[in-house]
PDB file of C-alpha atoms in Angstrom:
ATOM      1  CA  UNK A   1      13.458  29.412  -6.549  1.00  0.00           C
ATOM      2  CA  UNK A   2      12.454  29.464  -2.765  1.00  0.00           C
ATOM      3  CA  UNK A   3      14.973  26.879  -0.620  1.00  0.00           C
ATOM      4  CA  UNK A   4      14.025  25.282   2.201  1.00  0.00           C
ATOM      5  CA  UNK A   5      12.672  26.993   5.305  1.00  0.00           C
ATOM      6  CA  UNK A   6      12.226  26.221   9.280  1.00  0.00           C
ATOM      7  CA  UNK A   7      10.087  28.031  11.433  1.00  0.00           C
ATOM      8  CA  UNK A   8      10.624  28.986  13.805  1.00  0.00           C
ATOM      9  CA  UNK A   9      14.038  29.884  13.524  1.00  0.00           C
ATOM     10  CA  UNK A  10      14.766  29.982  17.564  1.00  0.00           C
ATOM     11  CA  UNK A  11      12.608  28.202  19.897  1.00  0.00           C
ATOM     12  CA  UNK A  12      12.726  28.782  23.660  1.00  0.00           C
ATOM     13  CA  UNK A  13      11.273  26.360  25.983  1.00  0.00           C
ATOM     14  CA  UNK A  14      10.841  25.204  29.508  1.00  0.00           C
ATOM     15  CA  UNK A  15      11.863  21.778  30.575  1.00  0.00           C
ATOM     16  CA  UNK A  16       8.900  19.482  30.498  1.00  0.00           C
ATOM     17  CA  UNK A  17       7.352  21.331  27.545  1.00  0.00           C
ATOM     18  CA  UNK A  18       5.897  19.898  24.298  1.00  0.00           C
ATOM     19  CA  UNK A  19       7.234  21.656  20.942  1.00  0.00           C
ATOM     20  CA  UNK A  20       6.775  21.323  17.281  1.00  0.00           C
ATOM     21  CA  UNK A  21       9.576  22.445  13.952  1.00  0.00           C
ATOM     22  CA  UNK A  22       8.220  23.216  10.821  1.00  0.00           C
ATOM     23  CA  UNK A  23      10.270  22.136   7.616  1.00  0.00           C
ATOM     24  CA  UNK A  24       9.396  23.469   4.100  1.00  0.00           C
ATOM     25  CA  UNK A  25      10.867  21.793   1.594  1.00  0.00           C
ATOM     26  CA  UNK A  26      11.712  22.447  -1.586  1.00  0.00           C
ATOM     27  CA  UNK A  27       8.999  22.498  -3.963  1.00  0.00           C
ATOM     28  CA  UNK A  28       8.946  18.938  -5.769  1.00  0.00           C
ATOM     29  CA  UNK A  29      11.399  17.047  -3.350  1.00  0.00           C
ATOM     30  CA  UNK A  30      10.336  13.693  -2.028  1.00  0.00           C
ATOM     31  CA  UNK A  31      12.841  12.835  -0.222  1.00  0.00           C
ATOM     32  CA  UNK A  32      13.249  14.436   3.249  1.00  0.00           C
ATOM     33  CA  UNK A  33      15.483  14.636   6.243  1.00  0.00           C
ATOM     34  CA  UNK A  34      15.609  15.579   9.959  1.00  0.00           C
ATOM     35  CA  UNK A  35      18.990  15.819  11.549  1.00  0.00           C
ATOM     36  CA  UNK A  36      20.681  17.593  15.062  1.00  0.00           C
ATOM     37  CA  UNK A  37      23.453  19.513  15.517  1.00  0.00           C
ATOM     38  CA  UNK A  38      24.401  20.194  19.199  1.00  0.00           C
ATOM     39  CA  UNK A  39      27.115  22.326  20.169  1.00  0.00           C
ATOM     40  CA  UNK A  40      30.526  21.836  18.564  1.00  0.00           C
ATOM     41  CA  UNK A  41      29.464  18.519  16.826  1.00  0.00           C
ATOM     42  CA  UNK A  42      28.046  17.878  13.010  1.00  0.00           C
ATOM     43  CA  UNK A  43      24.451  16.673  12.072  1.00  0.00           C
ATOM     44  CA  UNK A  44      23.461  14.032  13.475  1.00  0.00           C
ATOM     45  CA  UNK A  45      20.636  11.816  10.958  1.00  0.00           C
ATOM     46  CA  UNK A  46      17.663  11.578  12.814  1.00  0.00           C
ATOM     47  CA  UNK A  47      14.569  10.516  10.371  1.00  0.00           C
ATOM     48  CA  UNK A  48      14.218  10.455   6.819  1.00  0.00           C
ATOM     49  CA  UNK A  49      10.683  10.727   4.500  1.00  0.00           C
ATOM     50  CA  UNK A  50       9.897   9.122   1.226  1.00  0.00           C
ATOM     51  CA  UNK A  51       6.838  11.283   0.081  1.00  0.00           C
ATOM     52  CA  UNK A  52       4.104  10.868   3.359  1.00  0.00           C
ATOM     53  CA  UNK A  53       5.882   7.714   4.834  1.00  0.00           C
ATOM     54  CA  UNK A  54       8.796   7.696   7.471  1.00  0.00           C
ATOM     55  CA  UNK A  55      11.226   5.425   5.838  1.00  0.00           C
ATOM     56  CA  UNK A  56      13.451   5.458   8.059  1.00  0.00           C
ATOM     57  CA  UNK A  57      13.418   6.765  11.769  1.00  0.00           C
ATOM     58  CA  UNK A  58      16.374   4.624  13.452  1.00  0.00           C
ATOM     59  CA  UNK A  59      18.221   7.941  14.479  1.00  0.00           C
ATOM     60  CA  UNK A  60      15.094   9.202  16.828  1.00  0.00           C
ATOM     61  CA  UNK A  61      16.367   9.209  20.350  1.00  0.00           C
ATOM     62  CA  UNK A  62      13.769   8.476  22.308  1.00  0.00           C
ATOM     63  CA  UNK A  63      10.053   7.731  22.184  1.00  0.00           C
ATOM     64  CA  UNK A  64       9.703  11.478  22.702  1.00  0.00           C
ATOM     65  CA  UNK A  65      10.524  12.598  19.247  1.00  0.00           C
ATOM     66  CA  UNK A  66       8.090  11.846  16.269  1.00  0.00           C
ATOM     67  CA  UNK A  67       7.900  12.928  12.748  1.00  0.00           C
ATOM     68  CA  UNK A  68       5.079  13.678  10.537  1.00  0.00           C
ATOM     69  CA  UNK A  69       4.792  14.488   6.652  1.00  0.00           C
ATOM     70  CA  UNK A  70       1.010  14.215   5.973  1.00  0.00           C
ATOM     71  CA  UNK A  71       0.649  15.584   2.523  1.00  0.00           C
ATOM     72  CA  UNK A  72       4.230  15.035   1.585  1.00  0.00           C
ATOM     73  CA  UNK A  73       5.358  18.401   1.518  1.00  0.00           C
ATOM     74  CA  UNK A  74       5.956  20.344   4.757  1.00  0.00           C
ATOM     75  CA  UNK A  75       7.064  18.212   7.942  1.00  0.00           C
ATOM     76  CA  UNK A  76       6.681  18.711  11.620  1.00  0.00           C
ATOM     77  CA  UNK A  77       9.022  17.314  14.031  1.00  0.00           C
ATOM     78  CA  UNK A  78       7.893  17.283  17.676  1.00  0.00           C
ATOM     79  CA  UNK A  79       9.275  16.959  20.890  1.00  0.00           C
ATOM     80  CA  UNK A  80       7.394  15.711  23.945  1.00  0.00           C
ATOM     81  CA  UNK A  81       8.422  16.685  27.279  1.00  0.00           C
ATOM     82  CA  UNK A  82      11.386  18.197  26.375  1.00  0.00           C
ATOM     83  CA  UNK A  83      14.939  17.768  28.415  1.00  0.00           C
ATOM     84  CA  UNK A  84      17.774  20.565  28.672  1.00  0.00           C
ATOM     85  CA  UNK A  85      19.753  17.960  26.584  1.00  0.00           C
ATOM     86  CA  UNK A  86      17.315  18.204  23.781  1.00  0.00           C
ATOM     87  CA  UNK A  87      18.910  22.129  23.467  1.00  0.00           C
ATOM     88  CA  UNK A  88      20.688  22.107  19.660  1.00  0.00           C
ATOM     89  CA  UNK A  89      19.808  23.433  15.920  1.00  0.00           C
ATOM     90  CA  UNK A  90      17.475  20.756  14.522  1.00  0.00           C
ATOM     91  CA  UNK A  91      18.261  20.900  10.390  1.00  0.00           C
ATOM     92  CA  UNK A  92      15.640  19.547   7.839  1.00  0.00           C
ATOM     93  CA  UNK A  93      17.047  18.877   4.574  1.00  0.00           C
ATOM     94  CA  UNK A  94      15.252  17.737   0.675  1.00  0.00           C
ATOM     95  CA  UNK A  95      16.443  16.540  -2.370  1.00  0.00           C
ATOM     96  CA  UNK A  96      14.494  15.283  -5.522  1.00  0.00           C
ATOM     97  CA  UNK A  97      15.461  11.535  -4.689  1.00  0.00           C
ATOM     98  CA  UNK A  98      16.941  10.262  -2.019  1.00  0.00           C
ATOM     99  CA  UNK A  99      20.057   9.667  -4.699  1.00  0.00           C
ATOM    100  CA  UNK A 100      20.293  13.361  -5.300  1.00  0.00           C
ATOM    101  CA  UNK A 101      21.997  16.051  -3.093  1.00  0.00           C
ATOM    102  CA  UNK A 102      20.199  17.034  -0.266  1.00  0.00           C
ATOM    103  CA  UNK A 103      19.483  21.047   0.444  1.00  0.00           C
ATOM    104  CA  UNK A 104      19.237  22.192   4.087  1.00  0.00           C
ATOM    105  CA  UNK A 105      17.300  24.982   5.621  1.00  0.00           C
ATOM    106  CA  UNK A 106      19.200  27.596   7.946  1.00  0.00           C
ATOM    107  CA  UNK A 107      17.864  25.531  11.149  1.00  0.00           C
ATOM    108  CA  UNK A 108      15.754  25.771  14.042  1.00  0.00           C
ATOM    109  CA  UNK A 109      17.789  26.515  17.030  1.00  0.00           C
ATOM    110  CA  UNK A 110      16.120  25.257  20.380  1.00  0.00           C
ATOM    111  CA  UNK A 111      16.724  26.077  23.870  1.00  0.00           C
ATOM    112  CA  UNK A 112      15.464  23.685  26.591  1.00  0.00           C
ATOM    113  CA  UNK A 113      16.211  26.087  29.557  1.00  0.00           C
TER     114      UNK A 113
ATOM    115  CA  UNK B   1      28.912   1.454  11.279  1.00  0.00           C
ATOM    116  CA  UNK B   2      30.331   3.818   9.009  1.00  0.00           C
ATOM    117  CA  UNK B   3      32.346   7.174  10.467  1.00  0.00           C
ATOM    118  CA  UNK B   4      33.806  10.007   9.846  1.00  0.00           C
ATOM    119  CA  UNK B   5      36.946  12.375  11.198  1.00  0.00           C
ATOM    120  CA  UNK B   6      38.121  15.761  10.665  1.00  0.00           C
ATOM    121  CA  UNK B   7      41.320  15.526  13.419  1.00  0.00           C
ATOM    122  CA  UNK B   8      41.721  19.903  12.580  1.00  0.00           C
ATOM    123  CA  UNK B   9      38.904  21.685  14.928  1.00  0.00           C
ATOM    124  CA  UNK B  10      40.393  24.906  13.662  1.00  0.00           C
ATOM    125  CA  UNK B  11      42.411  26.160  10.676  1.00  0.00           C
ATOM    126  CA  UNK B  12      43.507  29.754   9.918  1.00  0.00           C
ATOM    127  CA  UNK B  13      44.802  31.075   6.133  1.00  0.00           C
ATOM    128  CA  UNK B  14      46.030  34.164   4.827  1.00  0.00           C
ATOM    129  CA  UNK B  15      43.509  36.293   2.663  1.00  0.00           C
ATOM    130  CA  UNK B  16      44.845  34.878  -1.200  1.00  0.00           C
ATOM    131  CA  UNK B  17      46.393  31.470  -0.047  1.00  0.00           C
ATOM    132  CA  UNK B  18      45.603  27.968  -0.216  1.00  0.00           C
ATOM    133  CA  UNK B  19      44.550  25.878   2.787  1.00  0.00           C
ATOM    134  CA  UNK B  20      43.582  22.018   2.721  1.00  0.00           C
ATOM    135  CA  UNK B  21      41.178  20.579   4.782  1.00  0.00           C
ATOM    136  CA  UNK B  22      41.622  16.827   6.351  1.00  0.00           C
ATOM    137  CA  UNK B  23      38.796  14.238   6.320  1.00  0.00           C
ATOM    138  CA  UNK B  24      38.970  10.606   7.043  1.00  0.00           C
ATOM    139  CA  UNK B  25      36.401   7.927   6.864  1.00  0.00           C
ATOM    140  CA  UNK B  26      35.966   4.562   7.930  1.00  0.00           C
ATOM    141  CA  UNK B  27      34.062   1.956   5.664  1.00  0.00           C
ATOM    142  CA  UNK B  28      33.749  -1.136   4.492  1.00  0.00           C
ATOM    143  CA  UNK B  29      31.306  -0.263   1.260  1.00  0.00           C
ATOM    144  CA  UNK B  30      33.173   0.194  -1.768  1.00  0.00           C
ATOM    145  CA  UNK B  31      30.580   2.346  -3.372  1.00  0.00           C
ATOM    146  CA  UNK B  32      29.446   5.700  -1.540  1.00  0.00           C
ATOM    147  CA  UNK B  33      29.499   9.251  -2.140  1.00  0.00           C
ATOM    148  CA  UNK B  34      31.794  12.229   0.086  1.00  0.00           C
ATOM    149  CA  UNK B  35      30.642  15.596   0.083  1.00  0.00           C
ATOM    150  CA  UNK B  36      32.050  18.708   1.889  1.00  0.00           C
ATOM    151  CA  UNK B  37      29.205  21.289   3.564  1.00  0.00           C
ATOM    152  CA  UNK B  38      30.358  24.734   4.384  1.00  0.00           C
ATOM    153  CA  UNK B  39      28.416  25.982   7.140  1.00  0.00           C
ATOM    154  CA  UNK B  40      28.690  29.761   8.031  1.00  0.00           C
ATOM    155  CA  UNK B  41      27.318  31.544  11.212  1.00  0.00           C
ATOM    156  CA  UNK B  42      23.802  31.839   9.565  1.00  0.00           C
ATOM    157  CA  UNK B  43      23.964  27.928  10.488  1.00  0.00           C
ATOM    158  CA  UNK B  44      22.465  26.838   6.622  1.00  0.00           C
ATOM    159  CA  UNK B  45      24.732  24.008   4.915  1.00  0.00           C
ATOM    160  CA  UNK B  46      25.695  24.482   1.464  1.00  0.00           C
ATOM    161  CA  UNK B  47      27.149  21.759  -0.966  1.00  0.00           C
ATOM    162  CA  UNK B  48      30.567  22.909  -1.259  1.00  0.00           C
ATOM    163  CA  UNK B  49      31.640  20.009  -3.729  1.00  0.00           C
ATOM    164  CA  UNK B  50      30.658  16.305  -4.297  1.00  0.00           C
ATOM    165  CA  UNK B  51      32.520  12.951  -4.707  1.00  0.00           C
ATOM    166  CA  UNK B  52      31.350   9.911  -6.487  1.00  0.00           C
ATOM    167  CA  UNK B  53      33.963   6.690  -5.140  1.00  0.00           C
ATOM    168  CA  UNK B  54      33.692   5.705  -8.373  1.00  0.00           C
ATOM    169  CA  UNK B  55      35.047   7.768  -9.584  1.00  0.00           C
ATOM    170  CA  UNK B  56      39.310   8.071  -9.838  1.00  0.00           C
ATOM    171  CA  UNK B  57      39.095  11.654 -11.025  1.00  0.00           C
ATOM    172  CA  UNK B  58      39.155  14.006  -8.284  1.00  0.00           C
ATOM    173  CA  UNK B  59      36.293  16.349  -8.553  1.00  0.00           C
ATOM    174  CA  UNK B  60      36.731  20.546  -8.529  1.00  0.00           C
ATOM    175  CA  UNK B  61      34.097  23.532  -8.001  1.00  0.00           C
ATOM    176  CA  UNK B  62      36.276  26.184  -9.568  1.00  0.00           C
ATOM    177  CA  UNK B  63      38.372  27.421  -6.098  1.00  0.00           C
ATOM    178  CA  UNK B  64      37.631  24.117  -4.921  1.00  0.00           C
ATOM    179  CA  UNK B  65      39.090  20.589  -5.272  1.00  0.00           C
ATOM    180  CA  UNK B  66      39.548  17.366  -3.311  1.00  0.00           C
ATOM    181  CA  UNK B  67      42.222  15.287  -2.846  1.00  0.00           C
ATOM    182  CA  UNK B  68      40.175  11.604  -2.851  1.00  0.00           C
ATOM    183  CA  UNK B  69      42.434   8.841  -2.044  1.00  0.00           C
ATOM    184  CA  UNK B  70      40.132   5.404  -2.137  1.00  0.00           C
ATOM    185  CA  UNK B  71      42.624   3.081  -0.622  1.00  0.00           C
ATOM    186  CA  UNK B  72      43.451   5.182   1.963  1.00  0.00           C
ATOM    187  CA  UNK B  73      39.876   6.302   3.438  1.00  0.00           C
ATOM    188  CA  UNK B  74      41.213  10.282   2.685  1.00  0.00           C
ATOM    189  CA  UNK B  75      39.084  12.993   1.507  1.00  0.00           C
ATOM    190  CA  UNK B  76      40.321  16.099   1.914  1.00  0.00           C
ATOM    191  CA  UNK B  77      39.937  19.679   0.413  1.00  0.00           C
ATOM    192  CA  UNK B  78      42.120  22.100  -1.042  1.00  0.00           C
ATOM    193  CA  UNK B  79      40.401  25.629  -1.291  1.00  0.00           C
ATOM    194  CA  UNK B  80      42.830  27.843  -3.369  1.00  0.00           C
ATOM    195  CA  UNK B  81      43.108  31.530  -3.417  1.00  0.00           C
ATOM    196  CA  UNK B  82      40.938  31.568  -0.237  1.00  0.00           C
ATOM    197  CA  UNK B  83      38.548  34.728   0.658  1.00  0.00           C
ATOM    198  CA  UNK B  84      36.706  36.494   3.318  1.00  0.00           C
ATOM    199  CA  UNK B  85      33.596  34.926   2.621  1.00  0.00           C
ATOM    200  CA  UNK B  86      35.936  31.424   2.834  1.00  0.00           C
ATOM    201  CA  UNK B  87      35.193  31.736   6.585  1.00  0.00           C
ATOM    202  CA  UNK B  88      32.863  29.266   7.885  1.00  0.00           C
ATOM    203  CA  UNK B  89      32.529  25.505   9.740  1.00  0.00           C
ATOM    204  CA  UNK B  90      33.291  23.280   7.153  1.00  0.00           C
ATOM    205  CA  UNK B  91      32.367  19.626   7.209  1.00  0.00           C
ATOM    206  CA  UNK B  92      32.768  16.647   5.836  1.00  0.00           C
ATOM    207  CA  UNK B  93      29.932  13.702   5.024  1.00  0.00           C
ATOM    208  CA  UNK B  94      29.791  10.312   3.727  1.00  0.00           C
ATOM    209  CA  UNK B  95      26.639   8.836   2.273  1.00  0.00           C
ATOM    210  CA  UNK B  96      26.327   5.032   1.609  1.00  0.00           C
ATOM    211  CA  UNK B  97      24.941   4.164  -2.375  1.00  0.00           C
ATOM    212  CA  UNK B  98      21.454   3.338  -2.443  1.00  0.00           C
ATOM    213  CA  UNK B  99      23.038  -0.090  -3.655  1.00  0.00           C
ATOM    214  CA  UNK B 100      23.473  -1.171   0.109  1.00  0.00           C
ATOM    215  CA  UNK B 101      20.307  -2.549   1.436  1.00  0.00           C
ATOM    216  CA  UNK B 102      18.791  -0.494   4.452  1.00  0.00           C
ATOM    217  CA  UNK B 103      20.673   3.061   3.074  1.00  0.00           C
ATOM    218  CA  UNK B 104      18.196   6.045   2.648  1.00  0.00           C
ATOM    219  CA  UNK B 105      21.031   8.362   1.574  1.00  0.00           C
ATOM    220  CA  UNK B 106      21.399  10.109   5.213  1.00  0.00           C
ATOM    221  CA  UNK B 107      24.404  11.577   5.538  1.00  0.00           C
ATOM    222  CA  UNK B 108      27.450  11.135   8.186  1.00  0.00           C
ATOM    223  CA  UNK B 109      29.272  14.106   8.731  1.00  0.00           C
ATOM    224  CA  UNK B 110      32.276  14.857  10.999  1.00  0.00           C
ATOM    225  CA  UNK B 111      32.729  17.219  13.891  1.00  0.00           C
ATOM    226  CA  UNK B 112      34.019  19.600  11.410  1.00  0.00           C
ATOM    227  CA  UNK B 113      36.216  22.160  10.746  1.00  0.00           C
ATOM    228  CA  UNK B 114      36.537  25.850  11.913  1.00  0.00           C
ATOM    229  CA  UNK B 115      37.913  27.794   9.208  1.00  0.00           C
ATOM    230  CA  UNK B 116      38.976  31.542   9.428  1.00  0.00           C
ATOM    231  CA  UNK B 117      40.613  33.989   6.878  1.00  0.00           C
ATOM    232  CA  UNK B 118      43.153  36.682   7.333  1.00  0.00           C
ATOM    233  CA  UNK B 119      42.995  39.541   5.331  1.00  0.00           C
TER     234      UNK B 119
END
């Protein structure tokens, strides 16, 4: 079956600019999460969705970065007046449960030039 | 907080040989799960093998096996007769059990390890 998919799969951007990541999860998975990877480093947790609801959004950096799920499928994370140090691959991951193992999509990588 | 370290940013093998990967992790949970990612250039994780710290037996994905030692926080894998397609990042993650109040299974992974193959 289809995995999960990001679109776009490169995003370049101005400083100051407002941009949004699409996350398709797999089909059927309520559980879903957000993470960055900047250069050289792992993932990095950023927010995590239980069906529509954020359940947990303690890794969000700044007030500039928000999450939405509104149907419980597909996910949008946006970034408000974004910063050259916002530049990384932003992952989105699913799994059935959050007790199961989660399956990432190949990444969004974004340039803040 | 719970952490993670893989102390080898690079490791090189022969085409056909074995090569073990180091991971280390710093908890004070005594029930969690360890996972190693392999990440290649087209920057998607996969699940290379999972680790339940329940569990004493080590777990193995057919060229794949971990060495899990509880007491000492170590978690590393073994990848035996290794091949081209071997080459990636590979990473390691710890996620706590749903058991521990305020845990929604995100994972902590380490800075990872570069991984190439010889032929």
């Amino acid at each position: 079956g289809a995995g999960v998919s990001q679109t776009p799969s490169n995003k370049v951007t101005e400083k100051g600019k407002y941009v949004e990541l699409r996350c398709d999860p797999i089909s059927g998975h309520t559980a879903l999460y957000w993470y960055r990877q900047s250069l050289g480093q792992g993932p990095e947790f950023l927010i995590y969705f239980q069906g529509t609801g954020a359940a947990d959004d303690s890794g969000l950096p700044n007030d500039r970065f928000f999450a939405v799920r509104p149907e419980g499928s597909v996910s949008t994370l946006k970034i408000q007046r974004t910063e050259r140090g916002d530049s990384a691959v932003y992952l989105c991951a699913s799994s059935p449960t959050s007790l199961d193992t989660q399956y990432f999509g190949p990444g969004t990588r974004l340039t803040v030039l | 907080a719970q952490t993670v370290t893989q102390s080898q940013p690079e490791m090189s093998v022969q085409e056909a040989e074995t090569v073990t990967l180091s991971c280390t992790y710093d908890t004070s949970e005594s029930d969690y799960y360890l996972f190693w990612y392999k990440q290649p250039p087209s920057r998607q994780m996969i699940l290379v093998i999972r680790q339940e710290a329940y569990k004493q037996q080590n777990a193995t994905e057919n060229r794949f096996s971990v060495n899990f030692q509880k007491a000492a926080k170590s978690f590393s894998l073994k990848i035996s007769d290794s091949q081209l397609g071997d080459a990636a990042m590979y990473f390691c993650a710890y996620r706590s059990s749903m058991n521990y109040g305020g845990s929604q299974g995100n994972l902590i992974f380490g800075k990872g390890t570069k991984l190439s193959v010889k032929p």
